[in-house]
Amino acid sequence: MRDLAFIAFLGAIFALGLRRPFLFVLAYVYIDIVSPQRMSYFLLNAFPISAMAVAFAVLSWAAMDDKRDMRVAPRQGLMLALLGWCYYTTLNADFPIDAAYKWDWVWKALAFAIFLPLTLRTRLRIEALLLFMLLSVATIIIAGGVKTALGGGGYGQLKLIVDNNSGLFEGSIISAVAICLIPLILWFTKYGTIFPPDWRVKTFGYSLIFACLLMPVGTQARTGLVCAGLLAVLMLRDVKRRILYVAGAGFLAVASIPFLPASFTERMGTISTYQADASASTRIEVWKWTWEYVKTHPMGGGFEAYRQNEIKYDKVEIVGEGASRTVVRTPEIDKARAYHSAFFEMLGEQGWPGFILWLMIHLGGILRMEVLRRRYRNVPPDKAWIAPLATALQHGHIIYLFGSLFVGIALNPFVYMLVGAQIGLDTYLARKRAEEGIRPMSKPRGTSPAPAAA
């Protein structure tokens, strides 16, 4: 029955795409994020639906889309360069078989992100893309939020639709992405046009924000907690009554503690006592190993290069109470530990060239959104949506970068869709400024005013 529901939904999108080809792009976004083939018993697994969606999207764009004043942004060139560099490091990887497996999805994520801005020629398309991204991730977040509210969850125990601990279905990743989405949700509750922001949209939006905030609780991922803290700080930029905001946020944070599971508060407490936590201790040692590795391998070791690491560390615990407390150091040895940081992931796998390209792509996005935020700060009402959207995309990007300090999501496809949306917004506004710039300053003589559009 579930297979039939997925087939009916995707079939409807593909059928409508014959009249509105941009829907093929949205179909690929949905398939890539939700992965309905993972939830299918047979029918969807029998067809390469992801490849079909992207093939239809590219072919329909090439055949039918308007390409006048098509613009290619510098960051698309940077992503193309990163794609080429990843291909080179894959050919020369320390673990060629494992590297080939990761390359199989990395090149698709980067290629789609390069292509995506070319299709975003109108505000409607930009909004539709962001809405599909938001609602697709919401299918995972809502399921996790409901389970958390009903008393489920736990570190590594919260099952999100499918029993799969990879991609957006992994606890630390979804908790960070959920917080990234909150600025966009707030934008849709005020400026959305596909679903005008009435009481129903606002109710759904605020409920989804609550579910997003529950994700760090349900997954017990420390990454989500620090991302939520950063979001609270970033929102100070646009709050009018900052003292009241800080007081209210502090009160809600303190008031929520009694309602949080004891296991959550205990795990969050390890943020300040990381040496007693094996997970945190191994991360630091892996980062040290990566730094030493890149000194002798400045070009990187290709995907999955971490598999050769062997780390030794002391797990430090304080035993006893009062004057009888003693420090106990337990030697630990571990092998093939993942990077648990996008920054060290890029450094270890792609070396300094890949790391610099990756950093330029993301810091460039934050800078460009700041430019748009300032440029469209004081504009007529018909452009009032632009600065808030640039701010929402910027804040989501900053939260991603901050969260990626502790999670290996350097090449996560969802993040590059966000980058593609930023570039699409930037190039769309550049076209609009060019169109406005070539309009005559005054009407020609002998002409009468044109009638107002209906």
Short mmCIF file of C-alpha atoms in Angstrom, two decimals:
data_model
loop_
_atom_site.label_atom_id
_atom_site.label_comp_id
_atom_site.label_asym_id
_atom_site.label_seq_id
_atom_site.Cartn_x
_atom_site.Cartn_y
_atom_site.Cartn_z
CA MET A 1 0.00 0.00 0.00
CA ARG A 2 2.84 2.38 0.84
CA ASP A 3 4.49 1.62 -2.51
CA LEU A 4 1.28 2.54 -4.32
CA ALA A 5 1.05 5.85 -2.46
CA PHE A 6 4.63 6.78 -3.41
CA ILE A 7 4.08 5.75 -7.03
CA ALA A 8 0.87 7.79 -7.24
CA PHE A 9 2.59 10.87 -5.79
CA LEU A 10 5.68 10.65 -7.98
CA GLY A 11 3.58 9.74 -11.00
CA ALA A 12 1.50 12.89 -10.50
CA ILE A 13 4.62 15.07 -10.29
CA PHE A 14 6.13 13.49 -13.42
CA ALA A 15 2.84 13.88 -15.31
CA LEU A 16 2.54 17.55 -14.34
CA GLY A 17 6.17 17.99 -15.32
CA LEU A 18 5.19 17.40 -18.94
CA ARG A 19 3.37 20.76 -18.78
CA ARG A 20 5.65 22.49 -16.25
CA PRO A 21 9.17 21.03 -16.74
CA PHE A 22 10.56 22.72 -13.62
CA LEU A 23 8.59 20.15 -11.63
CA PHE A 24 11.16 17.55 -12.70
CA VAL A 25 13.74 19.54 -10.72
CA LEU A 26 11.46 19.49 -7.69
CA ALA A 27 10.85 15.76 -8.14
CA TYR A 28 14.60 15.13 -7.97
CA VAL A 29 14.87 17.28 -4.84
CA TYR A 30 12.15 15.23 -3.15
CA ILE A 31 13.66 11.90 -4.19
CA ASP A 32 17.18 12.90 -3.14
CA ILE A 33 16.10 14.12 0.32
CA VAL A 34 13.37 11.67 1.30
CA SER A 35 14.72 8.62 -0.58
CA PRO A 36 11.32 6.96 -1.06
CA GLN A 37 13.03 3.98 -2.71
CA ARG A 38 14.46 3.11 0.72
CA MET A 39 10.91 2.82 2.05
CA SER A 40 9.66 0.77 -0.87
CA TYR A 41 9.41 -3.00 -0.72
CA PHE A 42 9.74 -3.58 -4.45
CA LEU A 43 8.09 -1.26 -6.97
CA LEU A 44 10.23 1.87 -6.60
CA ASN A 45 13.40 -0.15 -6.20
CA ALA A 46 12.83 -1.63 -9.63
CA PHE A 47 13.35 1.72 -11.40
CA PRO A 48 16.18 4.29 -11.21
CA ILE A 49 13.74 7.06 -10.26
CA SER A 50 16.48 9.48 -9.20
CA ALA A 51 18.30 9.19 -12.51
CA MET A 52 15.00 9.48 -14.39
CA ALA A 53 14.07 12.69 -12.55
CA VAL A 54 17.39 14.43 -13.14
CA ALA A 55 17.51 13.30 -16.78
CA PHE A 56 14.03 14.74 -17.43
CA ALA A 57 15.01 17.93 -15.56
CA VAL A 58 18.17 18.53 -17.63
CA LEU A 59 16.63 17.55 -20.97
CA SER A 60 13.48 19.64 -20.47
CA TRP A 61 15.59 22.62 -19.39
CA ALA A 62 17.82 22.26 -22.45
CA ALA A 63 14.87 21.91 -24.83
CA MET A 64 12.24 24.29 -23.44
CA ASP A 65 13.52 26.67 -20.77
CA ASP A 66 14.13 30.36 -21.43
CA LYS A 67 17.88 30.99 -21.57
CA ARG A 68 17.95 34.72 -22.30
CA ASP A 69 20.47 36.54 -20.11
CA MET A 70 21.51 33.24 -18.53
CA ARG A 71 24.13 33.94 -15.87
CA VAL A 72 26.77 31.68 -14.39
CA ALA A 73 27.99 32.72 -10.95
CA PRO A 74 31.63 32.41 -9.80
CA ARG A 75 30.59 29.88 -7.16
CA GLN A 76 29.32 27.55 -9.87
CA GLY A 77 32.83 27.67 -11.32
CA LEU A 78 34.26 26.92 -7.87
CA MET A 79 31.96 23.92 -7.50
CA LEU A 80 33.01 22.70 -10.94
CA ALA A 81 36.66 23.03 -9.88
CA LEU A 82 35.91 21.15 -6.64
CA LEU A 83 34.16 18.43 -8.65
CA GLY A 84 37.23 18.06 -10.88
CA TRP A 85 39.57 17.99 -7.87
CA CYS A 86 37.47 15.32 -6.13
CA TYR A 87 37.68 13.24 -9.30
CA TYR A 88 41.47 13.57 -9.31
CA THR A 89 41.80 12.58 -5.63
CA THR A 90 39.46 9.63 -6.22
CA LEU A 91 41.73 8.34 -8.98
CA ASN A 92 44.68 8.60 -6.57
CA ALA A 93 42.89 7.61 -3.35
CA ASP A 94 44.53 5.62 -0.58
CA PHE A 95 41.43 3.38 -0.53
CA PRO A 96 40.24 3.33 -4.17
CA ILE A 97 37.27 0.97 -3.71
CA ASP A 98 35.83 2.86 -0.75
CA ALA A 99 36.57 6.18 -2.42
CA ALA A 100 34.69 5.13 -5.56
CA TYR A 101 31.59 4.38 -3.48
CA LYS A 102 31.54 7.90 -1.98
CA TRP A 103 32.40 9.51 -5.32
CA ASP A 104 29.29 7.87 -6.78
CA TRP A 105 27.01 10.23 -4.81
CA VAL A 106 29.34 13.21 -4.35
CA TRP A 107 29.64 13.98 -8.07
CA LYS A 108 25.85 13.86 -8.43
CA ALA A 109 25.38 16.31 -5.53
CA LEU A 110 27.91 18.78 -6.94
CA ALA A 111 26.73 18.45 -10.55
CA PHE A 112 23.11 19.07 -9.57
CA ALA A 113 24.12 22.08 -7.45
CA ILE A 114 25.96 23.54 -10.48
CA PHE A 115 22.93 22.97 -12.71
CA LEU A 116 20.24 24.08 -10.26
CA PRO A 117 20.74 27.90 -10.39
CA LEU A 118 20.29 27.84 -14.18
CA THR A 119 16.66 26.83 -13.67
CA LEU A 120 15.83 29.44 -11.00
CA ARG A 121 14.70 32.31 -13.23
CA THR A 122 11.70 33.56 -11.23
CA ARG A 123 10.71 34.21 -7.65
CA LEU A 124 8.09 31.46 -7.94
CA ARG A 125 10.72 28.88 -8.86
CA ILE A 126 13.05 29.95 -6.06
CA GLU A 127 10.21 29.76 -3.56
CA ALA A 128 9.00 26.41 -4.93
CA LEU A 129 12.50 24.93 -4.59
CA LEU A 130 12.88 26.10 -0.99
CA LEU A 131 9.36 24.90 -0.16
CA PHE A 132 10.06 21.43 -1.58
CA MET A 133 13.35 21.25 0.30
CA LEU A 134 11.66 22.34 3.53
CA LEU A 135 8.67 20.00 3.25
CA SER A 136 10.83 17.06 2.16
CA VAL A 137 13.03 17.38 5.25
CA ALA A 138 9.86 18.02 7.28
CA THR A 139 8.69 14.47 6.56
CA ILE A 140 11.72 13.25 8.53
CA ILE A 141 11.53 15.95 11.22
CA ILE A 142 7.81 15.52 11.92
CA ALA A 143 8.22 11.77 12.34
CA GLY A 144 11.13 12.32 14.72
CA GLY A 145 9.35 15.10 16.60
CA VAL A 146 6.24 13.01 17.19
CA LYS A 147 8.29 10.07 18.47
CA THR A 148 10.26 12.38 20.76
CA ALA A 149 7.08 13.99 22.12
CA LEU A 150 5.66 10.55 22.86
CA GLY A 151 8.72 9.59 24.88
CA GLY A 152 10.86 7.90 22.24
CA GLY A 153 14.37 8.76 21.21
CA GLY A 154 17.82 8.46 22.62
CA TYR A 155 21.32 8.73 21.24
CA GLY A 156 21.50 6.43 18.22
CA GLN A 157 18.03 5.03 19.00
CA LEU A 158 15.58 7.44 17.34
CA LYS A 159 14.39 5.79 14.12
CA LEU A 160 13.49 8.35 11.45
CA ILE A 161 11.01 6.75 9.00
CA VAL A 162 13.55 4.11 7.95
CA ASP A 163 16.13 2.13 9.91
CA ASN A 164 19.08 3.78 8.20
CA ASN A 165 21.81 5.76 9.91
CA SER A 166 23.16 7.66 6.93
CA GLY A 167 22.52 11.01 5.24
CA LEU A 168 19.71 13.06 6.74
CA PHE A 169 18.53 9.99 8.65
CA GLU A 170 21.58 10.19 10.95
CA GLY A 171 20.84 11.84 14.30
CA SER A 172 23.55 14.52 14.43
CA ILE A 173 23.02 15.52 10.80
CA ILE A 174 19.23 15.86 10.98
CA SER A 175 19.43 17.78 14.25
CA ALA A 176 21.78 20.33 12.64
CA VAL A 177 19.73 20.55 9.41
CA ALA A 178 16.50 20.95 11.40
CA ILE A 179 17.89 24.04 13.13
CA CYS A 180 19.16 25.36 9.75
CA LEU A 181 15.59 25.27 8.44
CA ILE A 182 14.04 27.43 11.16
CA PRO A 183 14.97 30.79 9.53
CA LEU A 184 13.39 29.61 6.25
CA ILE A 185 10.24 28.44 8.03
CA LEU A 186 9.90 31.87 9.63
CA TRP A 187 10.30 33.49 6.20
CA PHE A 188 7.49 31.37 4.72
CA THR A 189 5.17 32.32 7.59
CA LYS A 190 5.53 35.96 6.58
CA TYR A 191 6.46 36.27 2.89
CA GLY A 192 5.39 33.04 1.18
CA THR A 193 3.18 33.31 -1.92
CA ILE A 194 2.57 29.68 -2.87
CA PHE A 195 0.79 29.23 0.44
CA PRO A 196 -0.18 32.76 1.56
CA PRO A 197 0.72 33.23 5.24
CA ASP A 198 -2.69 32.93 6.87
CA TRP A 199 -3.40 31.31 10.25
CA ARG A 200 -3.11 27.80 8.83
CA VAL A 201 0.35 28.40 7.38
CA LYS A 202 1.51 30.10 10.58
CA THR A 203 0.14 27.26 12.73
CA PHE A 204 1.90 24.63 10.62
CA GLY A 205 5.09 26.70 10.49
CA TYR A 206 5.31 27.24 14.25
CA SER A 207 4.47 23.59 14.89
CA LEU A 208 7.24 22.56 12.50
CA ILE A 209 9.67 24.87 14.31
CA PHE A 210 8.75 23.12 17.56
CA ALA A 211 9.42 19.76 15.90
CA CYS A 212 12.79 21.08 14.68
CA LEU A 213 13.71 22.08 18.23
CA LEU A 214 12.73 18.61 19.42
CA MET A 215 15.20 16.94 17.09
CA PRO A 216 18.28 17.64 19.24
CA VAL A 217 16.31 16.30 22.22
CA GLY A 218 15.15 13.14 20.44
CA THR A 219 18.51 12.38 18.87
CA GLN A 220 20.44 13.62 21.94
CA ALA A 221 22.96 15.10 19.53
CA ARG A 222 25.13 17.80 21.05
CA THR A 223 25.56 19.31 17.58
CA GLY A 224 21.88 20.24 17.50
CA LEU A 225 22.09 21.97 20.88
CA VAL A 226 25.02 24.20 19.92
CA CYS A 227 23.33 24.99 16.58
CA ALA A 228 20.17 26.05 18.44
CA GLY A 229 22.29 28.30 20.64
CA LEU A 230 23.87 29.90 17.56
CA LEU A 231 20.43 30.43 16.00
CA ALA A 232 19.30 32.29 19.13
CA VAL A 233 22.33 34.58 18.81
CA LEU A 234 21.85 35.19 15.07
CA MET A 235 18.22 36.16 15.55
CA LEU A 236 19.39 39.08 17.68
CA ARG A 237 20.33 40.86 14.44
CA ASP A 238 16.70 41.47 13.49
CA VAL A 239 15.00 41.64 16.89
CA LYS A 240 13.74 45.10 17.81
CA ARG A 241 13.51 44.58 21.59
CA ARG A 242 16.74 42.73 22.23
CA ILE A 243 16.72 42.89 26.01
CA LEU A 244 13.21 41.45 26.11
CA TYR A 245 14.24 38.77 23.58
CA VAL A 246 17.29 37.71 25.61
CA ALA A 247 15.26 37.60 28.83
CA GLY A 248 12.49 35.58 27.20
CA ALA A 249 14.90 33.14 25.55
CA GLY A 250 16.74 32.63 28.82
CA PHE A 251 13.50 32.06 30.72
CA LEU A 252 12.26 29.49 28.19
CA ALA A 253 15.60 27.67 28.23
CA VAL A 254 15.59 27.40 32.03
CA ALA A 255 11.88 26.54 32.21
CA SER A 256 12.28 23.70 29.68
CA ILE A 257 14.96 21.86 31.69
CA PRO A 258 12.54 20.00 34.03
CA PHE A 259 10.69 18.65 30.98
CA LEU A 260 13.80 17.28 29.27
CA PRO A 261 14.75 13.60 29.61
CA ALA A 262 17.45 12.92 32.18
CA SER A 263 19.51 11.11 29.52
CA PHE A 264 19.48 14.28 27.39
CA THR A 265 20.72 16.57 30.16
CA GLU A 266 23.41 14.05 31.11
CA ARG A 267 24.67 13.82 27.53
CA MET A 268 24.64 17.60 27.07
CA GLY A 269 26.69 17.85 30.27
CA THR A 270 29.55 16.03 28.52
CA ILE A 271 30.12 19.15 26.39
CA SER A 272 32.14 20.63 29.26
CA THR A 273 33.65 17.29 30.37
CA TYR A 274 34.58 15.91 26.96
CA GLN A 275 37.60 13.97 28.23
CA ALA A 276 35.27 11.59 30.07
CA ASP A 277 33.31 10.90 26.89
CA ALA A 278 34.84 8.43 24.43
CA SER A 279 33.03 9.96 21.44
CA ALA A 280 34.35 13.47 22.08
CA SER A 281 37.85 12.28 23.00
CA THR A 282 38.25 10.24 19.81
CA ARG A 283 37.13 13.18 17.68
CA ILE A 284 39.90 15.36 19.04
CA GLU A 285 42.46 12.66 18.48
CA VAL A 286 41.23 12.07 14.92
CA TRP A 287 41.54 15.81 14.24
CA LYS A 288 45.13 15.70 15.52
CA TRP A 289 45.83 12.68 13.31
CA THR A 290 44.33 14.45 10.27
CA TRP A 291 46.47 17.52 10.86
CA GLU A 292 49.62 15.38 10.98
CA TYR A 293 48.48 13.38 7.95
CA VAL A 294 47.95 16.45 5.76
CA LYS A 295 51.47 17.67 6.59
CA THR A 296 52.85 14.72 4.64
CA HIS A 297 49.91 14.47 2.19
CA PRO A 298 49.03 18.10 1.31
CA MET A 299 46.94 16.96 -1.67
CA GLY A 300 44.78 14.72 0.51
CA GLY A 301 44.27 10.99 0.56
CA GLY A 302 40.98 10.80 -1.34
CA PHE A 303 37.60 9.80 0.03
CA GLU A 304 37.57 7.55 3.11
CA ALA A 305 41.26 8.27 3.87
CA TYR A 306 40.42 8.15 7.60
CA ARG A 307 40.29 4.35 7.42
CA GLN A 308 44.05 4.19 7.94
CA ASN A 309 44.11 6.08 11.23
CA GLU A 310 44.99 4.50 14.56
CA ILE A 311 44.60 6.70 17.61
CA LYS A 312 45.59 6.35 21.23
CA TYR A 313 44.15 8.49 23.97
CA ASP A 314 43.39 8.56 27.68
CA LYS A 315 39.79 8.59 28.81
CA VAL A 316 39.74 10.81 31.90
CA GLU A 317 37.12 10.37 34.65
CA ILE A 318 36.77 11.79 38.15
CA VAL A 319 35.75 9.06 40.59
CA GLY A 320 34.44 9.61 44.11
CA GLU A 321 33.06 12.62 45.92
CA GLY A 322 34.40 15.43 48.05
CA ALA A 323 37.96 15.06 49.32
CA SER A 324 38.15 11.46 48.14
CA ARG A 325 37.80 12.32 44.47
CA THR A 326 40.51 10.88 42.24
CA VAL A 327 41.31 11.22 38.57
CA VAL A 328 41.27 7.92 36.68
CA ARG A 329 42.96 7.71 33.27
CA THR A 330 42.05 4.74 31.10
CA PRO A 331 44.18 4.13 27.96
CA GLU A 332 42.08 3.59 24.83
CA ILE A 333 43.03 2.52 21.30
CA ASP A 334 40.80 2.93 18.27
CA LYS A 335 41.15 2.50 14.51
CA ALA A 336 39.46 3.83 11.38
CA ARG A 337 37.53 6.55 13.21
CA ALA A 338 35.62 8.97 10.97
CA TYR A 339 36.52 12.65 10.95
CA HIS A 340 33.34 13.93 12.66
CA SER A 341 34.08 17.35 11.23
CA ALA A 342 33.45 18.68 7.73
CA PHE A 343 36.56 20.88 7.98
CA PHE A 344 38.89 17.99 8.78
CA GLU A 345 36.99 15.76 6.36
CA MET A 346 37.85 18.09 3.47
CA LEU A 347 41.40 18.59 4.72
CA GLY A 348 42.12 14.88 5.07
CA GLU A 349 40.35 13.71 1.91
CA GLN A 350 40.88 16.61 -0.51
CA GLY A 351 43.98 18.24 0.95
CA TRP A 352 44.63 21.97 0.94
CA PRO A 353 43.36 22.59 -2.64
CA GLY A 354 39.99 20.95 -1.96
CA PHE A 355 39.69 22.51 1.48
CA ILE A 356 40.32 26.01 0.11
CA LEU A 357 37.80 25.53 -2.72
CA TRP A 358 35.20 24.23 -0.27
CA LEU A 359 35.77 27.14 2.09
CA MET A 360 35.52 29.68 -0.74
CA ILE A 361 32.19 28.22 -1.86
CA HIS A 362 30.62 28.52 1.58
CA LEU A 363 32.18 31.76 2.79
CA GLY A 364 31.33 33.28 -0.59
CA GLY A 365 27.68 32.35 -0.05
CA ILE A 366 27.56 34.01 3.35
CA LEU A 367 29.20 37.14 1.93
CA ARG A 368 26.85 37.36 -1.08
CA MET A 369 23.77 36.98 1.10
CA GLU A 370 25.07 39.79 3.32
CA VAL A 371 25.46 41.97 0.22
CA LEU A 372 21.84 41.25 -0.80
CA ARG A 373 20.63 41.78 2.74
CA ARG A 374 22.16 45.28 2.82
CA ARG A 375 21.29 46.20 -0.76
CA TYR A 376 17.59 45.42 -0.35
CA ARG A 377 17.18 46.64 3.22
CA ASN A 378 15.10 49.73 2.38
CA VAL A 379 13.07 48.94 -0.72
CA PRO A 380 9.46 49.27 -1.95
CA PRO A 381 6.89 46.79 -0.59
CA ASP A 382 7.07 44.58 -3.70
CA LYS A 383 10.72 43.85 -2.88
CA ALA A 384 10.36 43.58 0.88
CA TRP A 385 10.72 39.78 0.70
CA ILE A 386 14.28 39.84 -0.65
CA ALA A 387 16.37 40.96 2.34
CA PRO A 388 14.59 38.61 4.79
CA LEU A 389 15.11 35.67 2.39
CA ALA A 390 18.80 36.50 1.99
CA THR A 391 19.05 36.68 5.78
CA ALA A 392 17.28 33.33 6.22
CA LEU A 393 19.58 31.65 3.66
CA GLN A 394 22.61 33.24 5.27
CA HIS A 395 21.65 32.21 8.80
CA GLY A 396 20.90 28.66 7.67
CA HIS A 397 24.30 28.53 5.98
CA ILE A 398 26.13 29.86 9.04
CA ILE A 399 24.39 27.30 11.25
CA TYR A 400 25.40 24.55 8.81
CA LEU A 401 29.05 25.63 8.89
CA PHE A 402 29.01 25.81 12.68
CA GLY A 403 27.36 22.41 13.00
CA SER A 404 29.76 20.93 10.45
CA LEU A 405 32.59 21.58 12.90
CA PHE A 406 31.35 18.46 14.69
CA VAL A 407 29.72 16.41 11.87
CA GLY A 408 31.17 15.09 8.62
CA ILE A 409 28.74 16.78 6.20
CA ALA A 410 31.20 18.59 3.95
CA LEU A 411 29.57 17.30 0.75
CA ASN A 412 26.02 16.63 1.94
CA PRO A 413 23.62 17.03 -1.04
CA PHE A 414 21.04 19.05 0.92
CA VAL A 415 23.60 21.74 1.75
CA TYR A 416 24.54 22.13 -1.90
CA MET A 417 20.89 22.54 -2.82
CA LEU A 418 20.90 25.42 -0.33
CA VAL A 419 23.99 26.83 -2.08
CA GLY A 420 22.21 26.45 -5.42
CA ALA A 421 19.21 28.38 -4.06
CA GLN A 422 21.52 31.18 -2.90
CA ILE A 423 23.12 31.43 -6.33
CA GLY A 424 19.70 31.31 -8.01
CA LEU A 425 18.45 34.20 -5.86
CA ASP A 426 21.61 36.19 -6.56
CA THR A 427 21.50 35.73 -10.35
CA TYR A 428 17.71 36.35 -10.46
CA LEU A 429 18.15 39.69 -8.71
CA ALA A 430 21.09 40.56 -11.00
CA ARG A 431 18.83 40.01 -14.02
CA LYS A 432 16.14 42.16 -12.46
CA ARG A 433 18.61 44.98 -11.81
CA ALA A 434 19.83 44.74 -15.41
CA GLU A 435 16.25 44.93 -16.73
CA GLU A 436 15.49 47.95 -14.57
CA GLY A 437 18.75 49.59 -15.61
CA ILE A 438 17.91 49.59 -19.34
CA ARG A 439 14.44 51.05 -18.93
CA PRO A 440 14.14 54.64 -20.23
CA MET A 441 14.25 57.26 -17.51
CA SER A 442 11.32 59.13 -19.12
CA LYS A 443 8.67 58.12 -21.59
CA PRO A 444 9.13 59.07 -25.26
CA ARG A 445 7.30 62.16 -26.51
CA GLY A 446 3.91 61.73 -28.06
CA THR A 447 3.03 58.59 -26.14
CA SER A 448 0.21 58.17 -23.71
CA PRO A 449 0.48 56.30 -20.40
CA ALA A 450 0.01 52.57 -20.72
CA PRO A 451 -3.11 51.19 -19.01
CA ALA A 452 -2.59 49.53 -15.67
CA ALA A 453 -2.30 45.77 -15.77
CA ALA A 454 -5.36 43.90 -14.70
#
